[in-house]
Amino acid sequence: MVSYRRPSVRLLIALALPSALALASCATRISVAPSIDPAAGLPRESSVYFRLDRALLRETAEAVLSPESLKAARPFLLRTERLTVSVLLPQEGTEQAGDGSGGELPRGADFFGIAEGSYPAGAASFRLRLSRDWRKEGTTLVRRDGTLRIAFAGKNLLVAGTTDLGPLLEGLGSPGPNPLPEEIRRDWEAPGALWVPRPGDVWERARGEGPLSVPARGLLLTLIPNETGGGYSGSWIFVFDSEREARVYSPICRLFHLAFIRAALGSGTEAASALDRTVWSAEGSRLRASGFPVSVPMVLKAASAFVPQAAQSSYH
């Protein structure tokens, strides 16, 4: 396991986005399989997967980045159509918590991101100014402190990660099985989506304790723009191994949704309204909760309550 302290997530973003554009012209582009879902190239052992379209990526950046970092990231945000990310939490018994300041990856955790867009060469002067901070290793550009790696694939993919990108790039060229189950891939194509396989295990590893968790094969949160009035409509999809399990664990799913809403909105009238608007339905081995209001700040606030050591609401 890497022994040095991971930098904060906000620092990684601030380093990656402007640097990627400036370095594009001196990078070797890797070929990719046609019409590939970027998620198919991500590690199958990842703990969390999420994707954001252009609008949600911009909203998230505005919520988590400082004004200075946001300004540096604007060229990337303007040219990116969609971002797909996975996070690998450390294995049980090897994790080391961050310093509690927020925005820091737990030691031993790694992330990989695949951005889809148009990334032209940056200004030569900017590229030369950054050259002291980066070195080229084969087809990958690596920060000299080892904290970040960048590569370019196909005509429109930018790949970044905190560790070796070789397996990911190989997966993009010759993809194996998609890490997301077939039955939720249509929902995964929503403008915003968060997939957590084995949520009970992930939650316990992230927190180091056993809080309320859903004994599901996975859970998916989607965000879809409302047709009127702005904002987003949220849906949970709880995926079980059988229809019987979905029926038996339905009460726990409802408690989980209640905990999410209260973590994001408190226990007042706004939370009560969100719960009233939630519609529950059974779909074989899946249980769906849909129609509740959701936003980027809500998700970040709930995440910071559920997984405090990896709090996502204070990246400033």
PDB file of C-alpha atoms in Angstrom:
ATOM      1  CA  MET A   1       0.000   0.000   0.000  1.00  0.00           C
ATOM      2  CA  VAL A   2       1.202   3.530  -0.706  1.00  0.00           C
ATOM      3  CA  SER A   3       2.641   4.989   2.466  1.00  0.00           C
ATOM      4  CA  TYR A   4       2.572   8.717   1.800  1.00  0.00           C
ATOM      5  CA  ARG A   5      -0.380  10.883   2.777  1.00  0.00           C
ATOM      6  CA  ARG A   6      -2.950  11.328   0.033  1.00  0.00           C
ATOM      7  CA  PRO A   7      -3.604  14.942  -0.929  1.00  0.00           C
ATOM      8  CA  SER A   8      -7.054  16.398  -0.505  1.00  0.00           C
ATOM      9  CA  VAL A   9      -9.607  15.709  -3.206  1.00  0.00           C
ATOM     10  CA  ARG A  10      -9.899  19.438  -3.849  1.00  0.00           C
ATOM     11  CA  LEU A  11      -6.140  19.608  -4.500  1.00  0.00           C
ATOM     12  CA  LEU A  12      -6.241  16.668  -6.909  1.00  0.00           C
ATOM     13  CA  ILE A  13      -9.039  18.312  -8.865  1.00  0.00           C
ATOM     14  CA  ALA A  14      -7.266  21.659  -8.932  1.00  0.00           C
ATOM     15  CA  LEU A  15      -4.103  19.970 -10.222  1.00  0.00           C
ATOM     16  CA  ALA A  16      -5.718  17.664 -12.740  1.00  0.00           C
ATOM     17  CA  LEU A  17      -8.143  19.824 -14.641  1.00  0.00           C
ATOM     18  CA  PRO A  18      -6.032  22.739 -15.900  1.00  0.00           C
ATOM     19  CA  SER A  19      -2.946  20.563 -16.287  1.00  0.00           C
ATOM     20  CA  ALA A  20      -4.748  18.025 -18.451  1.00  0.00           C
ATOM     21  CA  LEU A  21      -5.601  20.558 -21.134  1.00  0.00           C
ATOM     22  CA  ALA A  22      -2.100  21.984 -21.184  1.00  0.00           C
ATOM     23  CA  LEU A  23      -0.469  18.582 -21.543  1.00  0.00           C
ATOM     24  CA  ALA A  24      -2.781  17.136 -24.164  1.00  0.00           C
ATOM     25  CA  SER A  25      -0.577  17.827 -27.166  1.00  0.00           C
ATOM     26  CA  CYS A  26       2.462  15.995 -25.793  1.00  0.00           C
ATOM     27  CA  ALA A  27       0.562  12.861 -24.747  1.00  0.00           C
ATOM     28  CA  THR A  28       0.205   9.640 -26.715  1.00  0.00           C
ATOM     29  CA  ARG A  29      -3.443   8.731 -27.225  1.00  0.00           C
ATOM     30  CA  ILE A  30      -4.517   5.155 -26.511  1.00  0.00           C
ATOM     31  CA  SER A  31      -6.984   3.434 -28.834  1.00  0.00           C
ATOM     32  CA  VAL A  32     -10.318   2.434 -27.325  1.00  0.00           C
ATOM     33  CA  ALA A  33     -13.073   0.013 -28.267  1.00  0.00           C
ATOM     34  CA  PRO A  34     -15.876   1.637 -30.306  1.00  0.00           C
ATOM     35  CA  SER A  35     -19.010   2.795 -28.470  1.00  0.00           C
ATOM     36  CA  ILE A  36     -17.597   1.806 -25.097  1.00  0.00           C
ATOM     37  CA  ASP A  37     -19.269   2.795 -21.838  1.00  0.00           C
ATOM     38  CA  PRO A  38     -16.362   4.325 -19.868  1.00  0.00           C
ATOM     39  CA  ALA A  39     -17.553   2.467 -16.774  1.00  0.00           C
ATOM     40  CA  ALA A  40     -16.529  -0.781 -18.474  1.00  0.00           C
ATOM     41  CA  GLY A  41     -12.891   0.272 -18.193  1.00  0.00           C
ATOM     42  CA  LEU A  42     -13.043   1.074 -14.484  1.00  0.00           C
ATOM     43  CA  PRO A  43     -11.813  -1.449 -11.888  1.00  0.00           C
ATOM     44  CA  ARG A  44     -14.447  -4.058 -11.089  1.00  0.00           C
ATOM     45  CA  GLU A  45     -13.365  -4.042  -7.448  1.00  0.00           C
ATOM     46  CA  SER A  46     -14.239  -0.352  -7.009  1.00  0.00           C
ATOM     47  CA  SER A  47     -16.280   0.564  -3.943  1.00  0.00           C
ATOM     48  CA  VAL A  48     -18.267   3.413  -5.518  1.00  0.00           C
ATOM     49  CA  TYR A  49     -19.019   4.528  -9.077  1.00  0.00           C
ATOM     50  CA  PHE A  50     -20.595   7.800 -10.124  1.00  0.00           C
ATOM     51  CA  ARG A  51     -21.158   9.814 -13.269  1.00  0.00           C
ATOM     52  CA  LEU A  52     -22.174  13.404 -13.954  1.00  0.00           C
ATOM     53  CA  ASP A  53     -23.251  15.124 -17.141  1.00  0.00           C
ATOM     54  CA  ARG A  54     -22.012  18.606 -18.039  1.00  0.00           C
ATOM     55  CA  ALA A  55     -24.623  20.493 -15.994  1.00  0.00           C
ATOM     56  CA  LEU A  56     -24.235  18.368 -12.866  1.00  0.00           C
ATOM     57  CA  LEU A  57     -20.447  18.423 -13.159  1.00  0.00           C
ATOM     58  CA  ARG A  58     -20.555  22.214 -13.206  1.00  0.00           C
ATOM     59  CA  GLU A  59     -22.913  22.321 -10.205  1.00  0.00           C
ATOM     60  CA  THR A  60     -20.691  19.918  -8.278  1.00  0.00           C
ATOM     61  CA  ALA A  61     -17.542  21.879  -9.091  1.00  0.00           C
ATOM     62  CA  GLU A  62     -19.202  25.094  -7.926  1.00  0.00           C
ATOM     63  CA  ALA A  63     -20.203  23.369  -4.684  1.00  0.00           C
ATOM     64  CA  VAL A  64     -16.853  21.782  -3.807  1.00  0.00           C
ATOM     65  CA  LEU A  65     -14.105  23.947  -5.312  1.00  0.00           C
ATOM     66  CA  SER A  66     -12.682  27.202  -4.025  1.00  0.00           C
ATOM     67  CA  PRO A  67     -13.140  30.227  -6.330  1.00  0.00           C
ATOM     68  CA  GLU A  68      -9.498  29.985  -7.389  1.00  0.00           C
ATOM     69  CA  SER A  69      -9.709  26.273  -8.218  1.00  0.00           C
ATOM     70  CA  LEU A  70     -13.045  26.761  -9.962  1.00  0.00           C
ATOM     71  CA  LYS A  71     -11.530  29.433 -12.191  1.00  0.00           C
ATOM     72  CA  ALA A  72      -8.658  27.099 -13.105  1.00  0.00           C
ATOM     73  CA  ALA A  73     -11.106  24.281 -13.860  1.00  0.00           C
ATOM     74  CA  ARG A  74     -13.411  26.267 -16.156  1.00  0.00           C
ATOM     75  CA  PRO A  75     -11.672  25.263 -19.439  1.00  0.00           C
ATOM     76  CA  PHE A  76     -12.123  21.614 -18.472  1.00  0.00           C
ATOM     77  CA  LEU A  77     -15.744  22.118 -17.433  1.00  0.00           C
ATOM     78  CA  LEU A  78     -16.589  23.877 -20.686  1.00  0.00           C
ATOM     79  CA  ARG A  79     -15.145  21.057 -22.807  1.00  0.00           C
ATOM     80  CA  THR A  80     -16.392  18.058 -20.815  1.00  0.00           C
ATOM     81  CA  GLU A  81     -19.671  16.348 -21.700  1.00  0.00           C
ATOM     82  CA  ARG A  82     -19.621  13.691 -18.980  1.00  0.00           C
ATOM     83  CA  LEU A  83     -17.398  12.453 -16.167  1.00  0.00           C
ATOM     84  CA  THR A  84     -17.373   8.871 -14.846  1.00  0.00           C
ATOM     85  CA  VAL A  85     -15.453   8.118 -11.631  1.00  0.00           C
ATOM     86  CA  SER A  86     -14.776   5.137  -9.386  1.00  0.00           C
ATOM     87  CA  VAL A  87     -13.320   5.066  -5.880  1.00  0.00           C
ATOM     88  CA  LEU A  88     -11.469   2.130  -4.321  1.00  0.00           C
ATOM     89  CA  LEU A  89     -11.595   2.163  -0.543  1.00  0.00           C
ATOM     90  CA  PRO A  90      -8.788   0.340   1.288  1.00  0.00           C
ATOM     91  CA  GLN A  91      -9.344  -3.273   2.204  1.00  0.00           C
ATOM     92  CA  GLU A  92     -10.521  -4.055   5.729  1.00  0.00           C
ATOM     93  CA  GLY A  93      -7.660  -3.859   8.186  1.00  0.00           C
ATOM     94  CA  THR A  94      -5.495  -1.643   5.956  1.00  0.00           C
ATOM     95  CA  GLU A  95      -7.408   1.628   5.922  1.00  0.00           C
ATOM     96  CA  GLN A  96      -6.000   4.708   7.544  1.00  0.00           C
ATOM     97  CA  ALA A  97      -8.244   7.667   8.145  1.00  0.00           C
ATOM     98  CA  GLY A  98      -7.536  11.117   6.853  1.00  0.00           C
ATOM     99  CA  ASP A  99      -6.841  14.004   9.179  1.00  0.00           C
ATOM    100  CA  GLY A 100     -10.522  14.823   9.614  1.00  0.00           C
ATOM    101  CA  SER A 101     -10.279  18.194   7.895  1.00  0.00           C
ATOM    102  CA  GLY A 102     -12.656  17.161   5.110  1.00  0.00           C
ATOM    103  CA  GLY A 103     -11.943  16.639   1.435  1.00  0.00           C
ATOM    104  CA  GLU A 104      -9.120  14.186   2.051  1.00  0.00           C
ATOM    105  CA  LEU A 105      -9.079  10.663   0.684  1.00  0.00           C
ATOM    106  CA  PRO A 106      -8.547   8.028   3.386  1.00  0.00           C
ATOM    107  CA  ARG A 107      -5.025   6.659   3.153  1.00  0.00           C
ATOM    108  CA  GLY A 108      -4.965   3.687   0.839  1.00  0.00           C
ATOM    109  CA  ALA A 109      -8.014   4.883  -1.120  1.00  0.00           C
ATOM    110  CA  ASP A 110      -7.611   5.508  -4.835  1.00  0.00           C
ATOM    111  CA  PHE A 111      -9.776   7.086  -7.496  1.00  0.00           C
ATOM    112  CA  PHE A 112     -10.029   6.808 -11.269  1.00  0.00           C
ATOM    113  CA  GLY A 113     -11.859   9.218 -13.559  1.00  0.00           C
ATOM    114  CA  ILE A 114     -12.757   9.128 -17.255  1.00  0.00           C
ATOM    115  CA  ALA A 115     -13.908  12.392 -18.812  1.00  0.00           C
ATOM    116  CA  GLU A 116     -15.638  12.527 -22.196  1.00  0.00           C
ATOM    117  CA  GLY A 117     -15.276  15.710 -24.216  1.00  0.00           C
ATOM    118  CA  SER A 118     -12.999  17.721 -26.471  1.00  0.00           C
ATOM    119  CA  TYR A 119      -9.505  18.357 -25.139  1.00  0.00           C
ATOM    120  CA  PRO A 120      -7.303  20.373 -27.515  1.00  0.00           C
ATOM    121  CA  ALA A 121      -3.658  21.156 -26.975  1.00  0.00           C
ATOM    122  CA  GLY A 122      -2.950  23.839 -24.404  1.00  0.00           C
ATOM    123  CA  ALA A 123      -0.796  26.899 -24.796  1.00  0.00           C
ATOM    124  CA  ALA A 124       2.870  25.986 -25.222  1.00  0.00           C
ATOM    125  CA  SER A 125       4.003  28.457 -22.591  1.00  0.00           C
ATOM    126  CA  PHE A 126       1.651  26.983 -20.013  1.00  0.00           C
ATOM    127  CA  ARG A 127       2.787  23.485 -20.927  1.00  0.00           C
ATOM    128  CA  LEU A 128       6.445  24.399 -20.448  1.00  0.00           C
ATOM    129  CA  ARG A 129       5.665  26.080 -17.154  1.00  0.00           C
ATOM    130  CA  LEU A 130       4.100  22.842 -15.912  1.00  0.00           C
ATOM    131  CA  SER A 131       6.846  20.583 -17.237  1.00  0.00           C
ATOM    132  CA  ARG A 132       8.793  20.619 -13.973  1.00  0.00           C
ATOM    133  CA  ASP A 133       5.826  19.110 -12.170  1.00  0.00           C
ATOM    134  CA  TRP A 134       5.170  16.302 -14.648  1.00  0.00           C
ATOM    135  CA  ARG A 135       7.098  13.478 -16.270  1.00  0.00           C
ATOM    136  CA  LYS A 136       6.130  11.081 -19.026  1.00  0.00           C
ATOM    137  CA  GLU A 137       6.047   7.331 -18.349  1.00  0.00           C
ATOM    138  CA  GLY A 138       5.148   5.522 -21.551  1.00  0.00           C
ATOM    139  CA  THR A 139       1.663   6.666 -22.487  1.00  0.00           C
ATOM    140  CA  THR A 140       0.984   8.233 -19.085  1.00  0.00           C
ATOM    141  CA  LEU A 141       1.816  11.644 -17.644  1.00  0.00           C
ATOM    142  CA  VAL A 142       2.718  11.459 -13.945  1.00  0.00           C
ATOM    143  CA  ARG A 143       3.109  14.218 -11.385  1.00  0.00           C
ATOM    144  CA  ARG A 144       6.611  14.067  -9.970  1.00  0.00           C
ATOM    145  CA  ASP A 145       5.265  13.623  -6.445  1.00  0.00           C
ATOM    146  CA  GLY A 146       3.359  10.546  -7.656  1.00  0.00           C
ATOM    147  CA  THR A 147      -0.058  11.792  -6.540  1.00  0.00           C
ATOM    148  CA  LEU A 148      -1.749  11.906  -9.936  1.00  0.00           C
ATOM    149  CA  ARG A 149      -1.558  10.228 -13.362  1.00  0.00           C
ATOM    150  CA  ILE A 150      -3.150  11.374 -16.625  1.00  0.00           C
ATOM    151  CA  ALA A 151      -3.556   9.727 -20.032  1.00  0.00           C
ATOM    152  CA  PHE A 152      -5.557  10.355 -23.197  1.00  0.00           C
ATOM    153  CA  ALA A 153      -7.560   7.651 -24.943  1.00  0.00           C
ATOM    154  CA  GLY A 154      -9.408   7.588 -28.240  1.00  0.00           C
ATOM    155  CA  LYS A 155     -10.524  10.889 -29.714  1.00  0.00           C
ATOM    156  CA  ASN A 156     -12.332  12.272 -26.703  1.00  0.00           C
ATOM    157  CA  LEU A 157     -11.368  10.582 -23.430  1.00  0.00           C
ATOM    158  CA  LEU A 158      -9.238  12.007 -20.637  1.00  0.00           C
ATOM    159  CA  VAL A 159      -8.238   9.445 -18.008  1.00  0.00           C
ATOM    160  CA  ALA A 160      -6.900  10.306 -14.540  1.00  0.00           C
ATOM    161  CA  GLY A 161      -6.136   8.381 -11.369  1.00  0.00           C
ATOM    162  CA  THR A 162      -4.060   8.216  -8.222  1.00  0.00           C
ATOM    163  CA  THR A 163      -2.317   4.960  -9.134  1.00  0.00           C
ATOM    164  CA  ASP A 164      -1.277   2.896 -12.189  1.00  0.00           C
ATOM    165  CA  LEU A 165      -3.551   3.578 -15.174  1.00  0.00           C
ATOM    166  CA  GLY A 166      -2.336   0.578 -17.169  1.00  0.00           C
ATOM    167  CA  PRO A 167      -5.204  -1.810 -16.335  1.00  0.00           C
ATOM    168  CA  LEU A 168      -7.793   0.913 -16.934  1.00  0.00           C
ATOM    169  CA  LEU A 169      -6.347   1.860 -20.332  1.00  0.00           C
ATOM    170  CA  GLU A 170      -6.159  -1.810 -21.281  1.00  0.00           C
ATOM    171  CA  GLY A 171      -9.797  -2.194 -20.263  1.00  0.00           C
ATOM    172  CA  LEU A 172     -10.839   0.699 -22.482  1.00  0.00           C
ATOM    173  CA  GLY A 173      -9.122  -0.937 -25.442  1.00  0.00           C
ATOM    174  CA  SER A 174     -10.426  -4.426 -24.739  1.00  0.00           C
ATOM    175  CA  PRO A 175     -13.260  -4.126 -22.209  1.00  0.00           C
ATOM    176  CA  GLY A 176     -14.258  -6.996 -19.974  1.00  0.00           C
ATOM    177  CA  PRO A 177     -17.620  -7.401 -18.234  1.00  0.00           C
ATOM    178  CA  ASN A 178     -19.226  -4.124 -17.221  1.00  0.00           C
ATOM    179  CA  PRO A 179     -18.999  -3.670 -13.431  1.00  0.00           C
ATOM    180  CA  LEU A 180     -22.624  -2.505 -13.377  1.00  0.00           C
ATOM    181  CA  PRO A 181     -25.381  -5.150 -13.554  1.00  0.00           C
ATOM    182  CA  GLU A 182     -27.283  -5.319 -16.829  1.00  0.00           C
ATOM    183  CA  GLU A 183     -30.622  -4.595 -15.150  1.00  0.00           C
ATOM    184  CA  ILE A 184     -29.646  -1.092 -13.999  1.00  0.00           C
ATOM    185  CA  ARG A 185     -27.589   0.149 -16.950  1.00  0.00           C
ATOM    186  CA  ARG A 186     -30.464   2.074 -18.514  1.00  0.00           C
ATOM    187  CA  ASP A 187     -30.912   3.956 -15.234  1.00  0.00           C
ATOM    188  CA  TRP A 188     -27.129   4.406 -15.019  1.00  0.00           C
ATOM    189  CA  GLU A 189     -27.352   6.550 -18.178  1.00  0.00           C
ATOM    190  CA  ALA A 190     -29.204   9.262 -16.227  1.00  0.00           C
ATOM    191  CA  PRO A 191     -27.611  12.745 -16.135  1.00  0.00           C
ATOM    192  CA  GLY A 192     -26.407  11.942 -12.624  1.00  0.00           C
ATOM    193  CA  ALA A 193     -25.906   8.472 -11.140  1.00  0.00           C
ATOM    194  CA  LEU A 194     -24.208   6.921  -8.119  1.00  0.00           C
ATOM    195  CA  TRP A 195     -23.754   3.117  -7.934  1.00  0.00           C
ATOM    196  CA  VAL A 196     -22.608   1.420  -4.722  1.00  0.00           C
ATOM    197  CA  PRO A 197     -22.046  -2.350  -5.036  1.00  0.00           C
ATOM    198  CA  ARG A 198     -22.277  -4.278  -1.763  1.00  0.00           C
ATOM    199  CA  PRO A 199     -23.287  -1.135   0.166  1.00  0.00           C
ATOM    200  CA  GLY A 200     -23.100  -2.816   3.573  1.00  0.00           C
ATOM    201  CA  ASP A 201     -19.440  -3.750   3.084  1.00  0.00           C
ATOM    202  CA  VAL A 202     -18.581  -0.361   1.601  1.00  0.00           C
ATOM    203  CA  TRP A 203     -20.230   1.553   4.412  1.00  0.00           C
ATOM    204  CA  GLU A 204     -18.510  -0.490   7.108  1.00  0.00           C
ATOM    205  CA  ARG A 205     -15.089  -0.062   5.477  1.00  0.00           C
ATOM    206  CA  ALA A 206     -15.619   3.682   5.057  1.00  0.00           C
ATOM    207  CA  ARG A 207     -16.734   4.279   8.625  1.00  0.00           C
ATOM    208  CA  GLY A 208     -14.998   1.487  10.494  1.00  0.00           C
ATOM    209  CA  GLU A 209     -18.239   0.529  12.213  1.00  0.00           C
ATOM    210  CA  GLY A 210     -21.572  -1.090  11.440  1.00  0.00           C
ATOM    211  CA  PRO A 211     -24.260   1.576  10.959  1.00  0.00           C
ATOM    212  CA  LEU A 212     -27.647   1.100   9.350  1.00  0.00           C
ATOM    213  CA  SER A 213     -26.926  -0.546   6.013  1.00  0.00           C
ATOM    214  CA  VAL A 214     -28.888  -2.227   3.254  1.00  0.00           C
ATOM    215  CA  PRO A 215     -28.048  -5.932   2.652  1.00  0.00           C
ATOM    216  CA  ALA A 216     -28.430  -5.472  -1.100  1.00  0.00           C
ATOM    217  CA  ARG A 217     -26.291  -6.523  -4.047  1.00  0.00           C
ATOM    218  CA  GLY A 218     -26.074  -2.842  -4.837  1.00  0.00           C
ATOM    219  CA  LEU A 219     -27.898   0.457  -4.734  1.00  0.00           C
ATOM    220  CA  LEU A 220     -28.182   3.137  -7.399  1.00  0.00           C
ATOM    221  CA  LEU A 221     -29.113   6.793  -6.946  1.00  0.00           C
ATOM    222  CA  THR A 222     -30.130   8.711 -10.076  1.00  0.00           C
ATOM    223  CA  LEU A 223     -30.753  12.413 -10.656  1.00  0.00           C
ATOM    224  CA  ILE A 224     -32.979  13.505 -13.547  1.00  0.00           C
ATOM    225  CA  PRO A 225     -33.885  17.159 -14.273  1.00  0.00           C
ATOM    226  CA  ASN A 226     -37.473  18.090 -13.503  1.00  0.00           C
ATOM    227  CA  GLU A 227     -39.498  19.002 -16.575  1.00  0.00           C
ATOM    228  CA  THR A 228     -40.788  22.142 -14.859  1.00  0.00           C
ATOM    229  CA  GLY A 229     -39.575  24.258 -11.978  1.00  0.00           C
ATOM    230  CA  GLY A 230     -35.901  23.328 -12.176  1.00  0.00           C
ATOM    231  CA  GLY A 231     -34.063  21.041  -9.790  1.00  0.00           C
ATOM    232  CA  TYR A 232     -33.792  17.273  -9.964  1.00  0.00           C
ATOM    233  CA  SER A 233     -35.977  14.274  -9.244  1.00  0.00           C
ATOM    234  CA  GLY A 234     -34.224  11.454  -7.426  1.00  0.00           C
ATOM    235  CA  SER A 235     -34.641   7.688  -7.524  1.00  0.00           C
ATOM    236  CA  TRP A 236     -33.130   4.909  -5.442  1.00  0.00           C
ATOM    237  CA  ILE A 237     -32.903   1.460  -6.997  1.00  0.00           C
ATOM    238  CA  PHE A 238     -32.085  -1.286  -4.497  1.00  0.00           C
ATOM    239  CA  VAL A 239     -30.850  -4.413  -6.295  1.00  0.00           C
ATOM    240  CA  PHE A 240     -31.191  -7.778  -4.542  1.00  0.00           C
ATOM    241  CA  ASP A 241     -30.387 -11.343  -5.531  1.00  0.00           C
ATOM    242  CA  SER A 242     -34.029 -12.420  -5.526  1.00  0.00           C
ATOM    243  CA  GLU A 243     -37.576 -11.109  -5.435  1.00  0.00           C
ATOM    244  CA  ARG A 244     -37.962 -12.602  -1.961  1.00  0.00           C
ATOM    245  CA  GLU A 245     -34.971 -10.633  -0.631  1.00  0.00           C
ATOM    246  CA  ALA A 246     -36.373  -7.429  -2.114  1.00  0.00           C
ATOM    247  CA  ARG A 247     -39.631  -8.049  -0.282  1.00  0.00           C
ATOM    248  CA  VAL A 248     -38.020  -9.052   3.030  1.00  0.00           C
ATOM    249  CA  TYR A 249     -35.607  -6.112   3.141  1.00  0.00           C
ATOM    250  CA  SER A 250     -38.080  -3.494   1.922  1.00  0.00           C
ATOM    251  CA  PRO A 251     -38.483  -1.990   5.447  1.00  0.00           C
ATOM    252  CA  ILE A 252     -34.703  -1.495   5.725  1.00  0.00           C
ATOM    253  CA  CYS A 253     -34.681   0.264   2.349  1.00  0.00           C
ATOM    254  CA  ARG A 254     -37.379   2.614   3.594  1.00  0.00           C
ATOM    255  CA  LEU A 255     -35.369   3.339   6.743  1.00  0.00           C
ATOM    256  CA  PHE A 256     -32.303   4.006   4.611  1.00  0.00           C
ATOM    257  CA  HIS A 257     -34.228   6.511   2.486  1.00  0.00           C
ATOM    258  CA  LEU A 258     -35.563   8.165   5.644  1.00  0.00           C
ATOM    259  CA  ALA A 259     -31.997   8.471   6.983  1.00  0.00           C
ATOM    260  CA  PHE A 260     -30.822   9.983   3.682  1.00  0.00           C
ATOM    261  CA  ILE A 261     -33.590  12.591   3.589  1.00  0.00           C
ATOM    262  CA  ARG A 262     -33.087  13.574   7.221  1.00  0.00           C
ATOM    263  CA  ALA A 263     -29.311  13.780   6.790  1.00  0.00           C
ATOM    264  CA  ALA A 264     -29.815  16.081   3.801  1.00  0.00           C
ATOM    265  CA  LEU A 265     -32.848  18.114   4.889  1.00  0.00           C
ATOM    266  CA  GLY A 266     -33.228  17.676   8.641  1.00  0.00           C
ATOM    267  CA  SER A 267     -36.540  16.678  10.197  1.00  0.00           C
ATOM    268  CA  GLY A 268     -38.743  19.666   9.312  1.00  0.00           C
ATOM    269  CA  THR A 269     -41.473  20.257   6.768  1.00  0.00           C
ATOM    270  CA  GLU A 270     -39.103  20.122   3.771  1.00  0.00           C
ATOM    271  CA  ALA A 271     -38.020  16.607   4.721  1.00  0.00           C
ATOM    272  CA  ALA A 272     -41.619  15.559   5.363  1.00  0.00           C
ATOM    273  CA  SER A 273     -42.616  16.847   1.926  1.00  0.00           C
ATOM    274  CA  ALA A 274     -39.770  14.928   0.261  1.00  0.00           C
ATOM    275  CA  LEU A 275     -40.853  11.720   1.981  1.00  0.00           C
ATOM    276  CA  ASP A 276     -44.496  12.283   1.001  1.00  0.00           C
ATOM    277  CA  ARG A 277     -43.492  12.693  -2.648  1.00  0.00           C
ATOM    278  CA  THR A 278     -41.516   9.439  -2.691  1.00  0.00           C
ATOM    279  CA  VAL A 279     -43.214   6.641  -4.643  1.00  0.00           C
ATOM    280  CA  TRP A 280     -42.194   3.045  -3.870  1.00  0.00           C
ATOM    281  CA  SER A 281     -42.514   0.206  -6.378  1.00  0.00           C
ATOM    282  CA  ALA A 282     -41.313  -3.404  -6.635  1.00  0.00           C
ATOM    283  CA  GLU A 283     -39.674  -4.611  -9.863  1.00  0.00           C
ATOM    284  CA  GLY A 284     -38.858  -8.273  -9.327  1.00  0.00           C
ATOM    285  CA  SER A 285     -35.537  -8.397  -7.481  1.00  0.00           C
ATOM    286  CA  ARG A 286     -35.355  -4.589  -7.454  1.00  0.00           C
ATOM    287  CA  LEU A 287     -37.040  -2.057  -5.199  1.00  0.00           C
ATOM    288  CA  ARG A 288     -37.416   1.507  -6.472  1.00  0.00           C
ATOM    289  CA  ALA A 289     -38.074   4.743  -4.580  1.00  0.00           C
ATOM    290  CA  SER A 290     -38.660   7.644  -6.962  1.00  0.00           C
ATOM    291  CA  GLY A 291     -40.016  11.159  -7.272  1.00  0.00           C
ATOM    292  CA  PHE A 292     -38.303  12.810  -4.315  1.00  0.00           C
ATOM    293  CA  PRO A 293     -36.495  16.146  -4.755  1.00  0.00           C
ATOM    294  CA  VAL A 294     -32.714  15.943  -4.769  1.00  0.00           C
ATOM    295  CA  SER A 295     -29.816  18.302  -5.455  1.00  0.00           C
ATOM    296  CA  VAL A 296     -26.026  18.298  -5.433  1.00  0.00           C
ATOM    297  CA  PRO A 297     -25.872  20.051  -2.011  1.00  0.00           C
ATOM    298  CA  MET A 298     -28.309  17.473  -0.610  1.00  0.00           C
ATOM    299  CA  VAL A 299     -26.173  14.559  -1.782  1.00  0.00           C
ATOM    300  CA  LEU A 300     -22.974  16.157  -0.475  1.00  0.00           C
ATOM    301  CA  LYS A 301     -24.546  16.925   2.892  1.00  0.00           C
ATOM    302  CA  ALA A 302     -25.901  13.395   3.258  1.00  0.00           C
ATOM    303  CA  ALA A 303     -22.543  11.925   2.208  1.00  0.00           C
ATOM    304  CA  SER A 304     -20.728  13.957   4.856  1.00  0.00           C
ATOM    305  CA  ALA A 305     -23.163  12.658   7.482  1.00  0.00           C
ATOM    306  CA  PHE A 306     -23.008   9.031   6.337  1.00  0.00           C
ATOM    307  CA  VAL A 307     -19.229   8.903   5.808  1.00  0.00           C
ATOM    308  CA  PRO A 308     -17.739  11.722   7.923  1.00  0.00           C
ATOM    309  CA  GLN A 309     -14.064  10.818   7.419  1.00  0.00           C
ATOM    310  CA  ALA A 310     -14.513  11.342   3.690  1.00  0.00           C
ATOM    311  CA  ALA A 311     -16.797  14.362   4.041  1.00  0.00           C
ATOM    312  CA  GLN A 312     -17.556  15.820   0.653  1.00  0.00           C
ATOM    313  CA  SER A 313     -19.131  19.129   1.654  1.00  0.00           C
ATOM    314  CA  SER A 314     -16.078  21.190   2.586  1.00  0.00           C
ATOM    315  CA  TYR A 315     -13.661  21.153  -0.326  1.00  0.00           C
ATOM    316  CA  HIS A 316     -12.946  24.864  -0.116  1.00  0.00           C
TER     317      HIS A 316
END
